[in-house]
Amino acid sequence: MDSQRTLTSGPLAAIDMGSNSFRLEIGQMQHGRYRRIDYLKETVRLGAGLDEDGLLTEPAAQRGLACLERFARRLEGFSVAQVRAVATQTLREARNRDAFLARAQQALGKPIEVISGREEARLIYSGVAHLQPGDAPRLVIDIGGRSTEMILGTGRLATTAESFRVGSVSLSMRHFPDGRLTEAGFRAAQIAAGAEFEEALEAFAPRRWTDALGSSGTAGAVSQLLAASRITDGSITPKGLRWLIQKCIAAGHIDKLDLPGLKEDRRAVIAGGLAILYTLAAHFRIESLQPARGALRQGVIIDLYDRVHAPRESLGGDVRDGSVRELQQRFHVDVAQAQRVRVVALALYRQLAPQAEPEAVRELGWACDLHEVGMMVSHHDHHRHSCYLLSHVDAPGFSQNQQRRLADLVLGQRGGLRKIEAALGNEGFAWQVIALRLAAIECHARGAFPGHAIDVQRQGNGATVLLPEDWARGNPRTLYLLQEEAAAWQRNGAMELRVAAG
């Protein structure tokens, strides 16, 4: 009871592993309002550590690991359920991200999720909407190190969210090499940024929003520069951006750039950020961009809070449940069959893994809900199509890591086990697969059945399927499939599965 009370009313923590900076936010939701408890930020420049082959270099990795070790010390006493760490564009791109994530999770002592660009955008909007409420249609822009997110929304609902692969770090490295600030560099940077944003001209047209807000580092830094030089009151305007760009060109190099309010951690990437902001202002006719309260890290905490409350609240709650329902509708899933499989699989899983974490139970339930989405593509090998769709579809609330776990689960729902052999090395995953496969077998006739008949008894590194003798005699086809299933596990060797009737 005490641990549950801590989750529902105690502090929660978010770690934003951005391309330029890593941030740790500790906050608390009280009566629907957000309260910050602590905030730590370190300039890591992870995005500057991607080489020409898309590999994260060791010096960049070491900077990130050292930062995470310091964050871990601050989070001593926090349970895994109280912390959510998310990684963004640099680790979406890095070809060796899995190797880095394994080291990073050891340094932090908590799981780390890589989130998609659209999921990042959704969380950014959630943070802004909670800390800066408003009913007018709004455009929220967040310029990161290697990506820029644009979101339209009203109130707390994001209606359009997109991520574009251009950011202050990547643009600065490419168009302002060695810190040189030139007119030609700014012109080239604006063309490159414009090429990325061109596809968004209609979706984010000025008629679709009233207010424009800039979230996080770049917008905040530029707002401070304009206010410190008394060019504006902190509003980011086309005129103010032109003034800052001319100041950069006149300085000629980032080391010579002397502007009140310019922090050292922004100096190396300010030119790229200015080029993006000016391009956005010109393309989307933004006359005034206001710095926003709220950002990705607050959105992560709010989302974590909603997940904790999801089982008890009918409104709001875990956005992932809504995503699953939407995917079922989009791919015309046989919901009745999915529910039959879910009921049986969860009953079996409780017998196989009674101490399983609630999140593992929920993941198995979602896999049951979506195990037949591939039927929309083809009935033949539908489990493979389901796997592909769940690996690549946009599903708000889910991280890329979690979507891959769900994809592996639905891939393993039938057929040979070799295709998921590597994942079966994780015992918890293996029990989930067994529960799903046995449920699919019991429900294979797709009709309503009088009652759940299969039970399982875990025995060391294996399990026995227990069948009432009269039921086994009356269902010879199901018994045959169960015996074939036991033989499949025997061939694989990951687990031992036996069938006993009587």
Short mmCIF file of C-alpha atoms in Angstrom, two decimals:
data_model
loop_
_atom_site.label_atom_id
_atom_site.label_comp_id
_atom_site.label_asym_id
_atom_site.label_seq_id
_atom_site.Cartn_x
_atom_site.Cartn_y
_atom_site.Cartn_z
CA MET A 1 0.00 0.00 0.00
CA ASP A 2 2.80 2.45 0.90
CA SER A 3 4.57 1.89 -2.43
CA GLN A 4 1.31 2.50 -4.34
CA ARG A 5 0.69 5.70 -2.36
CA THR A 6 4.20 6.89 -3.26
CA LEU A 7 3.50 6.33 -6.96
CA THR A 8 0.18 8.16 -6.95
CA SER A 9 1.16 11.19 -4.86
CA GLY A 10 4.94 11.10 -4.46
CA PRO A 11 7.70 12.52 -6.65
CA LEU A 12 8.31 11.25 -10.17
CA ALA A 13 11.41 11.75 -12.29
CA ALA A 14 12.06 12.22 -16.00
CA ILE A 15 15.37 12.07 -17.84
CA ASP A 16 15.53 13.68 -21.28
CA MET A 17 18.60 12.40 -23.14
CA GLY A 18 18.67 15.09 -25.83
CA SER A 19 21.18 15.61 -28.61
CA ASN A 20 22.74 18.66 -26.97
CA SER A 21 21.88 18.34 -23.27
CA PHE A 22 20.77 15.70 -20.79
CA ARG A 23 18.16 16.89 -18.29
CA LEU A 24 16.81 15.40 -15.09
CA GLU A 25 13.54 16.75 -13.76
CA ILE A 26 11.91 15.66 -10.52
CA GLY A 27 8.31 16.78 -10.10
CA GLN A 28 5.01 16.03 -8.49
CA MET A 29 1.39 16.16 -9.62
CA GLN A 30 -0.97 17.50 -6.95
CA HIS A 31 -4.66 18.08 -7.66
CA GLY A 32 -3.98 18.26 -11.37
CA ARG A 33 -1.19 20.83 -11.02
CA TYR A 34 2.50 20.24 -11.66
CA ARG A 35 5.16 21.20 -9.10
CA ARG A 36 8.90 21.04 -9.79
CA ILE A 37 11.04 19.62 -7.01
CA ASP A 38 14.48 19.58 -8.63
CA TYR A 39 16.11 20.12 -12.02
CA LEU A 40 19.58 19.21 -13.27
CA LYS A 41 21.01 19.91 -16.72
CA GLU A 42 24.32 18.98 -18.31
CA THR A 43 25.63 19.83 -21.78
CA VAL A 44 26.66 16.46 -23.21
CA ARG A 45 26.65 17.16 -26.98
CA LEU A 46 25.74 13.57 -27.78
CA GLY A 47 24.53 14.65 -31.22
CA ALA A 48 27.94 16.05 -32.11
CA GLY A 49 29.37 12.59 -31.48
CA LEU A 50 27.74 10.86 -34.46
CA ASP A 51 30.43 10.13 -37.06
CA GLU A 52 30.00 9.92 -40.84
CA ASP A 53 28.96 6.27 -40.56
CA GLY A 54 26.17 7.05 -38.09
CA LEU A 55 28.07 5.58 -35.15
CA LEU A 56 28.23 7.20 -31.74
CA THR A 57 31.87 7.86 -30.92
CA GLU A 58 33.42 6.69 -27.68
CA PRO A 59 34.18 10.22 -26.35
CA ALA A 60 30.52 11.19 -26.82
CA ALA A 61 29.41 7.94 -25.21
CA GLN A 62 31.67 8.57 -22.22
CA ARG A 63 30.22 12.08 -21.75
CA GLY A 64 26.73 10.61 -21.71
CA LEU A 65 27.60 7.77 -19.33
CA ALA A 66 29.33 10.10 -16.87
CA CYS A 67 26.25 12.34 -16.82
CA LEU A 68 23.91 9.40 -16.25
CA GLU A 69 26.05 8.19 -13.35
CA ARG A 70 25.64 11.60 -11.71
CA PHE A 71 21.89 11.51 -12.33
CA ALA A 72 21.78 8.03 -10.77
CA ARG A 73 23.23 9.37 -7.53
CA ARG A 74 20.48 12.00 -7.37
CA LEU A 75 17.85 9.30 -7.97
CA GLU A 76 18.97 7.03 -5.14
CA GLY A 77 15.84 5.82 -3.38
CA PHE A 78 13.62 6.15 -6.45
CA SER A 79 12.03 2.93 -7.67
CA VAL A 80 12.02 1.92 -11.33
CA ALA A 81 8.30 2.77 -11.47
CA GLN A 82 9.00 6.37 -10.38
CA VAL A 83 11.48 7.13 -13.17
CA ARG A 84 11.17 7.31 -16.94
CA ALA A 85 14.21 8.00 -19.10
CA VAL A 86 13.73 8.80 -22.79
CA ALA A 87 16.26 9.21 -25.60
CA THR A 88 15.55 11.22 -28.73
CA GLN A 89 16.94 11.87 -32.22
CA THR A 90 20.63 11.05 -31.76
CA LEU A 91 19.83 7.58 -30.47
CA ARG A 92 17.09 7.17 -33.05
CA GLU A 93 19.85 7.63 -35.65
CA ALA A 94 22.85 5.93 -34.03
CA ARG A 95 23.56 2.56 -35.62
CA ASN A 96 25.27 1.34 -32.45
CA ARG A 97 22.56 2.58 -30.12
CA ASP A 98 21.81 -0.82 -28.58
CA ALA A 99 25.40 -1.21 -27.40
CA PHE A 100 25.35 2.30 -25.92
CA LEU A 101 21.93 1.78 -24.29
CA ALA A 102 23.15 -1.36 -22.53
CA ARG A 103 25.98 0.65 -20.95
CA ALA A 104 23.72 3.64 -20.29
CA GLN A 105 21.11 1.57 -18.46
CA GLN A 106 23.83 0.10 -16.27
CA ALA A 107 25.14 3.60 -15.49
CA LEU A 108 21.70 4.95 -14.67
CA GLY A 109 20.35 1.84 -13.00
CA LYS A 110 17.00 2.35 -14.73
CA PRO A 111 15.52 1.38 -18.14
CA ILE A 112 15.95 3.83 -21.02
CA GLU A 113 13.42 4.13 -23.84
CA VAL A 114 14.09 5.45 -27.34
CA ILE A 115 10.97 7.33 -28.43
CA SER A 116 9.86 8.16 -31.96
CA GLY A 117 9.80 11.72 -33.24
CA ARG A 118 6.01 11.93 -33.12
CA GLU A 119 5.95 10.52 -29.59
CA GLU A 120 8.53 13.13 -28.60
CA ALA A 121 6.29 15.82 -30.11
CA ARG A 122 3.23 14.52 -28.24
CA LEU A 123 5.07 14.57 -24.92
CA ILE A 124 6.40 18.08 -25.56
CA TYR A 125 2.89 19.34 -26.15
CA SER A 126 1.67 17.60 -22.99
CA GLY A 127 4.33 19.39 -20.95
CA VAL A 128 3.50 22.78 -22.44
CA ALA A 129 -0.27 22.29 -22.17
CA HIS A 130 -0.11 21.42 -18.46
CA LEU A 131 2.31 24.16 -17.44
CA GLN A 132 0.86 26.84 -19.71
CA PRO A 133 -2.85 26.09 -20.14
CA GLY A 134 -4.80 27.83 -22.87
CA ASP A 135 -7.92 27.29 -24.97
CA ALA A 136 -6.81 29.03 -28.17
CA PRO A 137 -5.48 26.87 -31.04
CA ARG A 138 -1.71 26.93 -30.69
CA LEU A 139 1.44 26.00 -32.54
CA VAL A 140 4.22 24.63 -30.33
CA ILE A 141 7.77 24.41 -31.71
CA ASP A 142 10.69 22.65 -30.05
CA ILE A 143 14.12 22.92 -31.70
CA GLY A 144 16.42 20.22 -30.41
CA GLY A 145 19.97 19.28 -31.28
CA ARG A 146 19.17 17.00 -34.22
CA SER A 147 15.41 17.33 -34.69
CA THR A 148 12.66 19.92 -34.58
CA GLU A 149 9.15 19.08 -33.39
CA MET A 150 6.03 20.99 -34.46
CA ILE A 151 2.67 20.40 -32.80
CA LEU A 152 -0.81 21.85 -33.23
CA GLY A 153 -3.26 21.55 -30.38
CA THR A 154 -6.14 23.03 -28.46
CA GLY A 155 -6.26 22.86 -24.70
CA ARG A 156 -4.51 19.66 -23.63
CA LEU A 157 -5.20 17.81 -26.87
CA ALA A 158 -2.50 17.64 -29.55
CA THR A 159 -4.18 17.32 -32.95
CA THR A 160 -1.15 17.22 -35.26
CA ALA A 161 2.40 16.28 -34.26
CA GLU A 162 5.43 15.92 -36.51
CA SER A 163 9.19 15.64 -36.14
CA PHE A 164 11.71 16.91 -38.69
CA ARG A 165 15.33 15.78 -38.91
CA VAL A 166 16.98 19.16 -38.56
CA GLY A 167 18.31 20.65 -35.33
CA SER A 168 20.67 23.25 -33.92
CA VAL A 169 23.60 20.84 -33.50
CA SER A 170 23.38 19.13 -36.89
CA LEU A 171 22.84 22.40 -38.78
CA SER A 172 25.66 24.17 -36.94
CA MET A 173 28.11 21.34 -37.61
CA ARG A 174 27.30 21.26 -41.31
CA HIS A 175 26.96 24.94 -42.23
CA PHE A 176 29.15 26.68 -39.63
CA PRO A 177 32.25 24.44 -39.57
CA ASP A 178 34.94 25.29 -37.03
CA GLY A 179 32.66 27.96 -35.61
CA ARG A 180 32.87 30.29 -38.64
CA LEU A 181 29.82 32.54 -38.96
CA THR A 182 29.23 33.78 -42.50
CA GLU A 183 26.37 35.17 -44.54
CA ALA A 184 26.75 32.27 -46.99
CA GLY A 185 26.56 29.82 -44.10
CA PHE A 186 23.30 31.28 -42.84
CA ARG A 187 21.83 31.30 -46.33
CA ALA A 188 22.76 27.64 -46.89
CA ALA A 189 21.47 26.67 -43.45
CA GLN A 190 18.12 28.34 -44.08
CA ILE A 191 17.75 26.57 -47.43
CA ALA A 192 18.53 23.22 -45.80
CA ALA A 193 16.04 23.86 -43.00
CA GLY A 194 13.41 25.05 -45.47
CA ALA A 195 13.74 21.85 -47.45
CA GLU A 196 12.89 19.86 -44.32
CA PHE A 197 9.89 22.00 -43.39
CA GLU A 198 8.41 22.39 -46.87
CA GLU A 199 6.17 19.34 -46.53
CA ALA A 200 4.62 20.90 -43.40
CA LEU A 201 3.47 24.15 -45.01
CA GLU A 202 -0.17 23.06 -45.32
CA ALA A 203 -0.44 21.00 -42.14
CA PHE A 204 0.85 23.89 -39.97
CA ALA A 205 -0.50 26.80 -42.03
CA PRO A 206 -1.15 30.04 -40.07
CA ARG A 207 -4.93 29.67 -40.38
CA ARG A 208 -4.73 26.58 -38.19
CA TRP A 209 -3.40 28.32 -35.06
CA THR A 210 -3.67 31.57 -33.11
CA ASP A 211 -0.70 31.51 -30.71
CA ALA A 212 2.85 30.31 -31.37
CA LEU A 213 5.02 29.01 -28.52
CA GLY A 214 8.66 27.96 -28.49
CA SER A 215 9.55 25.17 -26.08
CA SER A 216 12.89 24.21 -24.54
CA GLY A 217 16.49 25.27 -25.10
CA THR A 218 16.85 27.11 -28.42
CA ALA A 219 13.70 29.22 -28.09
CA GLY A 220 14.50 30.04 -24.47
CA ALA A 221 18.09 31.01 -25.27
CA VAL A 222 17.13 33.28 -28.18
CA SER A 223 14.37 34.90 -26.12
CA GLN A 224 16.90 35.71 -23.40
CA LEU A 225 19.35 37.17 -25.94
CA LEU A 226 16.72 39.48 -27.41
CA ALA A 227 15.52 40.58 -23.98
CA ALA A 228 19.05 41.13 -22.62
CA SER A 229 19.89 43.38 -25.59
CA ARG A 230 16.51 45.14 -25.28
CA ILE A 231 15.57 44.31 -28.84
CA THR A 232 12.25 42.80 -27.71
CA ASP A 233 10.57 41.96 -24.43
CA GLY A 234 11.59 38.36 -24.98
CA SER A 235 9.28 37.74 -27.91
CA ILE A 236 11.04 36.09 -30.86
CA THR A 237 10.24 38.16 -33.94
CA PRO A 238 11.56 38.16 -37.53
CA LYS A 239 13.14 41.55 -36.93
CA GLY A 240 14.84 40.37 -33.77
CA LEU A 241 16.14 37.24 -35.50
CA ARG A 242 17.57 39.30 -38.36
CA TRP A 243 19.34 41.48 -35.80
CA LEU A 244 20.89 38.46 -34.10
CA ILE A 245 21.97 36.91 -37.39
CA GLN A 246 23.69 40.15 -38.42
CA LYS A 247 25.47 40.22 -35.06
CA CYS A 248 26.74 36.71 -35.72
CA ILE A 249 27.96 37.57 -39.22
CA ALA A 250 29.70 40.71 -37.95
CA ALA A 251 31.49 38.66 -35.26
CA GLY A 252 32.66 36.14 -37.87
CA HIS A 253 33.32 33.37 -35.33
CA ILE A 254 31.50 31.94 -32.34
CA ASP A 255 34.46 32.73 -30.07
CA LYS A 256 34.13 36.44 -30.94
CA LEU A 257 30.39 36.56 -30.48
CA ASP A 258 29.73 38.97 -27.60
CA LEU A 259 26.05 39.08 -26.71
CA PRO A 260 24.53 39.77 -23.28
CA GLY A 261 22.86 36.63 -21.98
CA LEU A 262 24.70 34.19 -24.27
CA LYS A 263 25.53 31.12 -22.21
CA GLU A 264 28.59 29.05 -23.04
CA ASP A 265 26.61 25.86 -23.52
CA ARG A 266 24.67 27.59 -26.34
CA ARG A 267 27.56 29.32 -28.10
CA ALA A 268 28.52 26.41 -30.39
CA VAL A 269 24.95 25.77 -31.60
CA ILE A 270 23.33 29.21 -31.59
CA ALA A 271 23.85 29.82 -35.32
CA GLY A 272 22.02 26.66 -36.33
CA GLY A 273 19.19 27.48 -33.96
CA LEU A 274 18.84 31.00 -35.35
CA ALA A 275 18.76 29.69 -38.92
CA ILE A 276 15.94 27.27 -38.03
CA LEU A 277 13.93 29.90 -36.16
CA TYR A 278 14.22 32.42 -38.99
CA THR A 279 13.21 29.78 -41.54
CA LEU A 280 10.17 28.81 -39.47
CA ALA A 281 9.16 32.46 -39.01
CA ALA A 282 9.39 33.09 -42.77
CA HIS A 283 7.73 29.87 -43.95
CA PHE A 284 4.87 29.86 -41.44
CA ARG A 285 4.46 33.64 -41.08
CA ILE A 286 5.16 33.64 -37.36
CA GLU A 287 5.15 37.30 -36.28
CA SER A 288 5.84 36.54 -32.62
CA LEU A 289 7.01 33.30 -31.01
CA GLN A 290 6.64 33.34 -27.24
CA PRO A 291 8.89 31.23 -24.99
CA ALA A 292 6.81 28.47 -23.42
CA ARG A 293 6.73 27.01 -19.98
CA GLY A 294 6.88 23.24 -20.15
CA ALA A 295 8.86 20.88 -22.33
CA LEU A 296 9.53 17.20 -23.01
CA ARG A 297 10.68 16.38 -19.49
CA GLN A 298 7.49 17.66 -17.84
CA GLY A 299 5.43 15.83 -20.47
CA VAL A 300 7.21 12.60 -19.56
CA ILE A 301 6.37 13.03 -15.87
CA ILE A 302 2.74 13.82 -16.64
CA ASP A 303 2.53 10.77 -18.89
CA LEU A 304 4.11 8.62 -16.17
CA TYR A 305 1.57 9.95 -13.65
CA ASP A 306 -1.28 9.13 -16.06
CA ARG A 307 0.02 5.57 -16.46
CA VAL A 308 -0.04 5.05 -12.70
CA HIS A 309 -3.63 6.27 -12.53
CA ALA A 310 -4.85 4.48 -15.67
CA PRO A 311 -6.22 1.33 -13.94
CA ARG A 312 -8.39 3.44 -11.61
CA GLU A 313 -9.59 6.31 -13.78
CA SER A 314 -12.09 6.03 -16.62
CA LEU A 315 -11.15 9.39 -18.13
CA GLY A 316 -7.67 10.21 -19.36
CA GLY A 317 -5.31 7.55 -18.09
CA ASP A 318 -2.73 5.66 -20.12
CA VAL A 319 -2.68 6.92 -23.70
CA ARG A 320 -1.35 3.53 -24.82
CA ASP A 321 -4.76 1.95 -24.22
CA GLY A 322 -6.29 4.44 -26.63
CA SER A 323 -3.55 3.72 -29.18
CA VAL A 324 -4.31 -0.01 -29.03
CA ARG A 325 -8.02 0.60 -29.60
CA GLU A 326 -7.25 2.90 -32.53
CA LEU A 327 -4.95 0.30 -34.10
CA GLN A 328 -7.61 -2.38 -33.71
CA GLN A 329 -10.05 -0.16 -35.60
CA ARG A 330 -7.57 0.87 -38.27
CA PHE A 331 -6.57 -2.70 -39.10
CA HIS A 332 -10.06 -4.20 -38.66
CA VAL A 333 -9.03 -6.59 -35.90
CA ASP A 334 -11.53 -9.24 -34.84
CA VAL A 335 -11.97 -7.72 -31.38
CA ALA A 336 -13.99 -10.63 -30.01
CA GLN A 337 -11.23 -13.08 -30.92
CA ALA A 338 -8.57 -10.77 -29.52
CA GLN A 339 -10.50 -10.59 -26.24
CA ARG A 340 -10.81 -14.39 -26.04
CA VAL A 341 -7.07 -14.78 -26.52
CA ARG A 342 -6.38 -12.00 -23.99
CA VAL A 343 -8.50 -13.65 -21.26
CA VAL A 344 -6.83 -17.04 -21.69
CA ALA A 345 -3.29 -15.69 -22.10
CA LEU A 346 -3.45 -13.52 -18.98
CA ALA A 347 -4.89 -16.39 -16.94
CA LEU A 348 -2.02 -18.64 -18.05
CA TYR A 349 0.57 -15.92 -17.48
CA ARG A 350 -0.59 -15.44 -13.90
CA GLN A 351 0.11 -19.15 -13.36
CA LEU A 352 3.49 -19.06 -15.10
CA ALA A 353 4.78 -15.77 -13.68
CA PRO A 354 2.78 -14.82 -10.58
CA GLN A 355 5.38 -12.23 -9.56
CA ALA A 356 5.49 -10.50 -12.96
CA GLU A 357 5.62 -6.71 -13.01
CA PRO A 358 2.31 -5.00 -13.88
CA GLU A 359 3.90 -3.52 -17.02
CA ALA A 360 4.79 -7.01 -18.28
CA VAL A 361 1.18 -8.09 -17.76
CA ARG A 362 -0.06 -5.05 -19.67
CA GLU A 363 2.36 -5.70 -22.53
CA LEU A 364 1.09 -9.24 -22.91
CA GLY A 365 -2.48 -7.94 -22.92
CA TRP A 366 -1.67 -5.41 -25.67
CA ALA A 367 0.08 -8.14 -27.69
CA CYS A 368 -3.12 -10.22 -27.48
CA ASP A 369 -5.20 -7.23 -28.54
CA LEU A 370 -2.99 -6.66 -31.59
CA HIS A 371 -1.71 -10.11 -32.47
CA GLU A 372 -3.85 -10.27 -35.60
CA VAL A 373 -3.31 -6.78 -37.06
CA GLY A 374 -1.35 -8.46 -39.85
CA MET A 375 -4.55 -10.14 -41.07
CA MET A 376 -5.24 -6.82 -42.81
CA VAL A 377 -2.25 -7.53 -45.05
CA SER A 378 -2.69 -11.28 -45.55
CA HIS A 379 -3.97 -14.32 -43.67
CA HIS A 380 -0.84 -16.18 -44.79
CA ASP A 381 1.97 -15.60 -42.28
CA HIS A 382 -0.13 -12.92 -40.58
CA HIS A 383 2.12 -13.10 -37.51
CA ARG A 384 5.03 -11.80 -39.59
CA HIS A 385 2.92 -8.95 -40.98
CA SER A 386 1.73 -8.16 -37.45
CA CYS A 387 5.34 -8.00 -36.29
CA TYR A 388 6.31 -5.60 -39.07
CA LEU A 389 3.35 -3.31 -38.49
CA LEU A 390 3.89 -3.09 -34.73
CA SER A 391 7.59 -2.38 -35.27
CA HIS A 392 6.94 0.58 -37.55
CA VAL A 393 3.48 2.04 -36.91
CA ASP A 394 3.07 5.33 -35.00
CA ALA A 395 1.48 4.42 -31.67
CA PRO A 396 1.21 7.35 -29.22
CA GLY A 397 2.45 6.49 -25.75
CA PHE A 398 4.68 3.60 -26.81
CA SER A 399 8.45 3.89 -27.02
CA GLN A 400 10.32 2.28 -29.89
CA ASN A 401 11.73 -0.25 -27.42
CA GLN A 402 8.29 -1.28 -26.23
CA GLN A 403 6.93 -1.53 -29.76
CA ARG A 404 9.78 -3.90 -30.60
CA ARG A 405 8.93 -6.08 -27.60
CA LEU A 406 5.29 -6.24 -28.67
CA ALA A 407 6.41 -7.01 -32.23
CA ASP A 408 8.59 -9.88 -31.00
CA LEU A 409 5.69 -11.24 -28.95
CA VAL A 410 3.25 -11.29 -31.85
CA LEU A 411 5.95 -12.75 -34.12
CA GLY A 412 6.23 -15.63 -31.67
CA GLN A 413 2.49 -16.35 -31.46
CA ARG A 414 2.71 -19.31 -33.84
CA GLY A 415 5.08 -21.37 -36.00
CA GLY A 416 8.72 -22.16 -35.34
CA LEU A 417 10.59 -20.60 -32.45
CA ARG A 418 13.91 -20.00 -34.19
CA LYS A 419 12.76 -16.57 -35.41
CA ILE A 420 12.63 -15.31 -31.80
CA GLU A 421 15.41 -17.50 -30.43
CA ALA A 422 17.57 -14.60 -29.23
CA ALA A 423 14.69 -12.98 -27.33
CA LEU A 424 13.79 -16.29 -25.64
CA GLY A 425 17.01 -15.97 -23.64
CA ASN A 426 15.00 -13.56 -21.48
CA GLU A 427 12.97 -15.84 -19.21
CA GLY A 428 10.24 -13.27 -18.61
CA PHE A 429 9.71 -12.90 -22.36
CA ALA A 430 9.65 -16.70 -22.78
CA TRP A 431 6.79 -17.05 -20.28
CA GLN A 432 4.86 -14.34 -22.13
CA VAL A 433 5.35 -16.19 -25.44
CA ILE A 434 4.21 -19.50 -23.97
CA ALA A 435 1.06 -17.89 -22.57
CA LEU A 436 0.24 -16.23 -25.91
CA ARG A 437 0.90 -19.35 -27.97
CA LEU A 438 -1.17 -21.61 -25.71
CA ALA A 439 -4.02 -19.08 -25.70
CA ALA A 440 -3.98 -18.87 -29.50
CA ILE A 441 -4.18 -22.67 -29.65
CA GLU A 442 -7.08 -22.95 -27.19
CA CYS A 443 -8.96 -20.23 -29.10
CA HIS A 444 -8.00 -21.43 -32.60
CA ALA A 445 -11.59 -22.35 -33.54
CA ARG A 446 -12.46 -18.63 -33.12
CA GLY A 447 -15.87 -19.34 -31.61
CA ALA A 448 -17.13 -18.78 -28.12
CA PHE A 449 -16.15 -21.61 -25.79
CA PRO A 450 -17.90 -22.63 -22.57
CA GLY A 451 -14.93 -21.96 -20.34
CA HIS A 452 -11.19 -21.80 -20.08
CA ALA A 453 -9.94 -25.41 -19.88
CA ILE A 454 -6.14 -25.23 -20.06
CA ASP A 455 -4.04 -24.78 -16.94
CA VAL A 456 -0.27 -24.70 -16.64
CA GLN A 457 2.05 -25.63 -13.83
CA ARG A 458 5.51 -24.15 -13.80
CA GLN A 459 8.31 -26.60 -13.01
CA GLY A 460 11.79 -25.10 -12.99
CA ASN A 461 12.84 -24.15 -16.49
CA GLY A 462 9.66 -25.51 -17.99
CA ALA A 463 5.96 -26.03 -17.58
CA THR A 464 3.30 -28.70 -17.86
CA VAL A 465 -0.01 -28.08 -19.63
CA LEU A 466 -2.74 -29.67 -17.54
CA LEU A 467 -5.91 -30.84 -19.31
CA PRO A 468 -9.05 -32.48 -17.88
CA GLU A 469 -9.18 -35.99 -19.36
CA ASP A 470 -12.76 -35.68 -20.63
CA TRP A 471 -11.95 -32.32 -22.23
CA ALA A 472 -8.92 -33.79 -23.99
CA ARG A 473 -11.09 -36.63 -25.40
CA GLY A 474 -13.69 -34.16 -26.61
CA ASN A 475 -11.18 -31.81 -28.26
CA PRO A 476 -8.77 -34.03 -30.20
CA ARG A 477 -7.71 -31.29 -32.64
CA THR A 478 -6.75 -28.91 -29.83
CA LEU A 479 -4.92 -31.74 -28.06
CA TYR A 480 -3.00 -32.43 -31.27
CA LEU A 481 -1.98 -28.76 -31.57
CA LEU A 482 -0.83 -28.72 -27.94
CA GLN A 483 1.30 -31.81 -28.47
CA GLU A 484 2.83 -30.19 -31.56
CA GLU A 485 3.54 -27.12 -29.45
CA ALA A 486 5.37 -29.21 -26.85
CA ALA A 487 7.45 -30.76 -29.64
CA ALA A 488 8.34 -27.29 -30.96
CA TRP A 489 9.72 -26.26 -27.57
CA GLN A 490 11.56 -29.56 -27.31
CA ARG A 491 13.32 -28.84 -30.62
CA ASN A 492 14.16 -25.29 -29.60
CA GLY A 493 15.51 -26.16 -26.16
CA ALA A 494 14.81 -22.74 -24.60
CA MET A 495 12.10 -24.17 -22.33
CA GLU A 496 10.60 -27.58 -21.73
CA LEU A 497 6.86 -27.85 -22.29
CA ARG A 498 4.87 -31.00 -21.47
CA VAL A 499 1.21 -31.93 -21.98
CA ALA A 500 -0.63 -34.03 -19.38
CA ALA A 501 -4.27 -35.11 -19.61
CA GLY A 502 -6.04 -36.59 -16.65
#
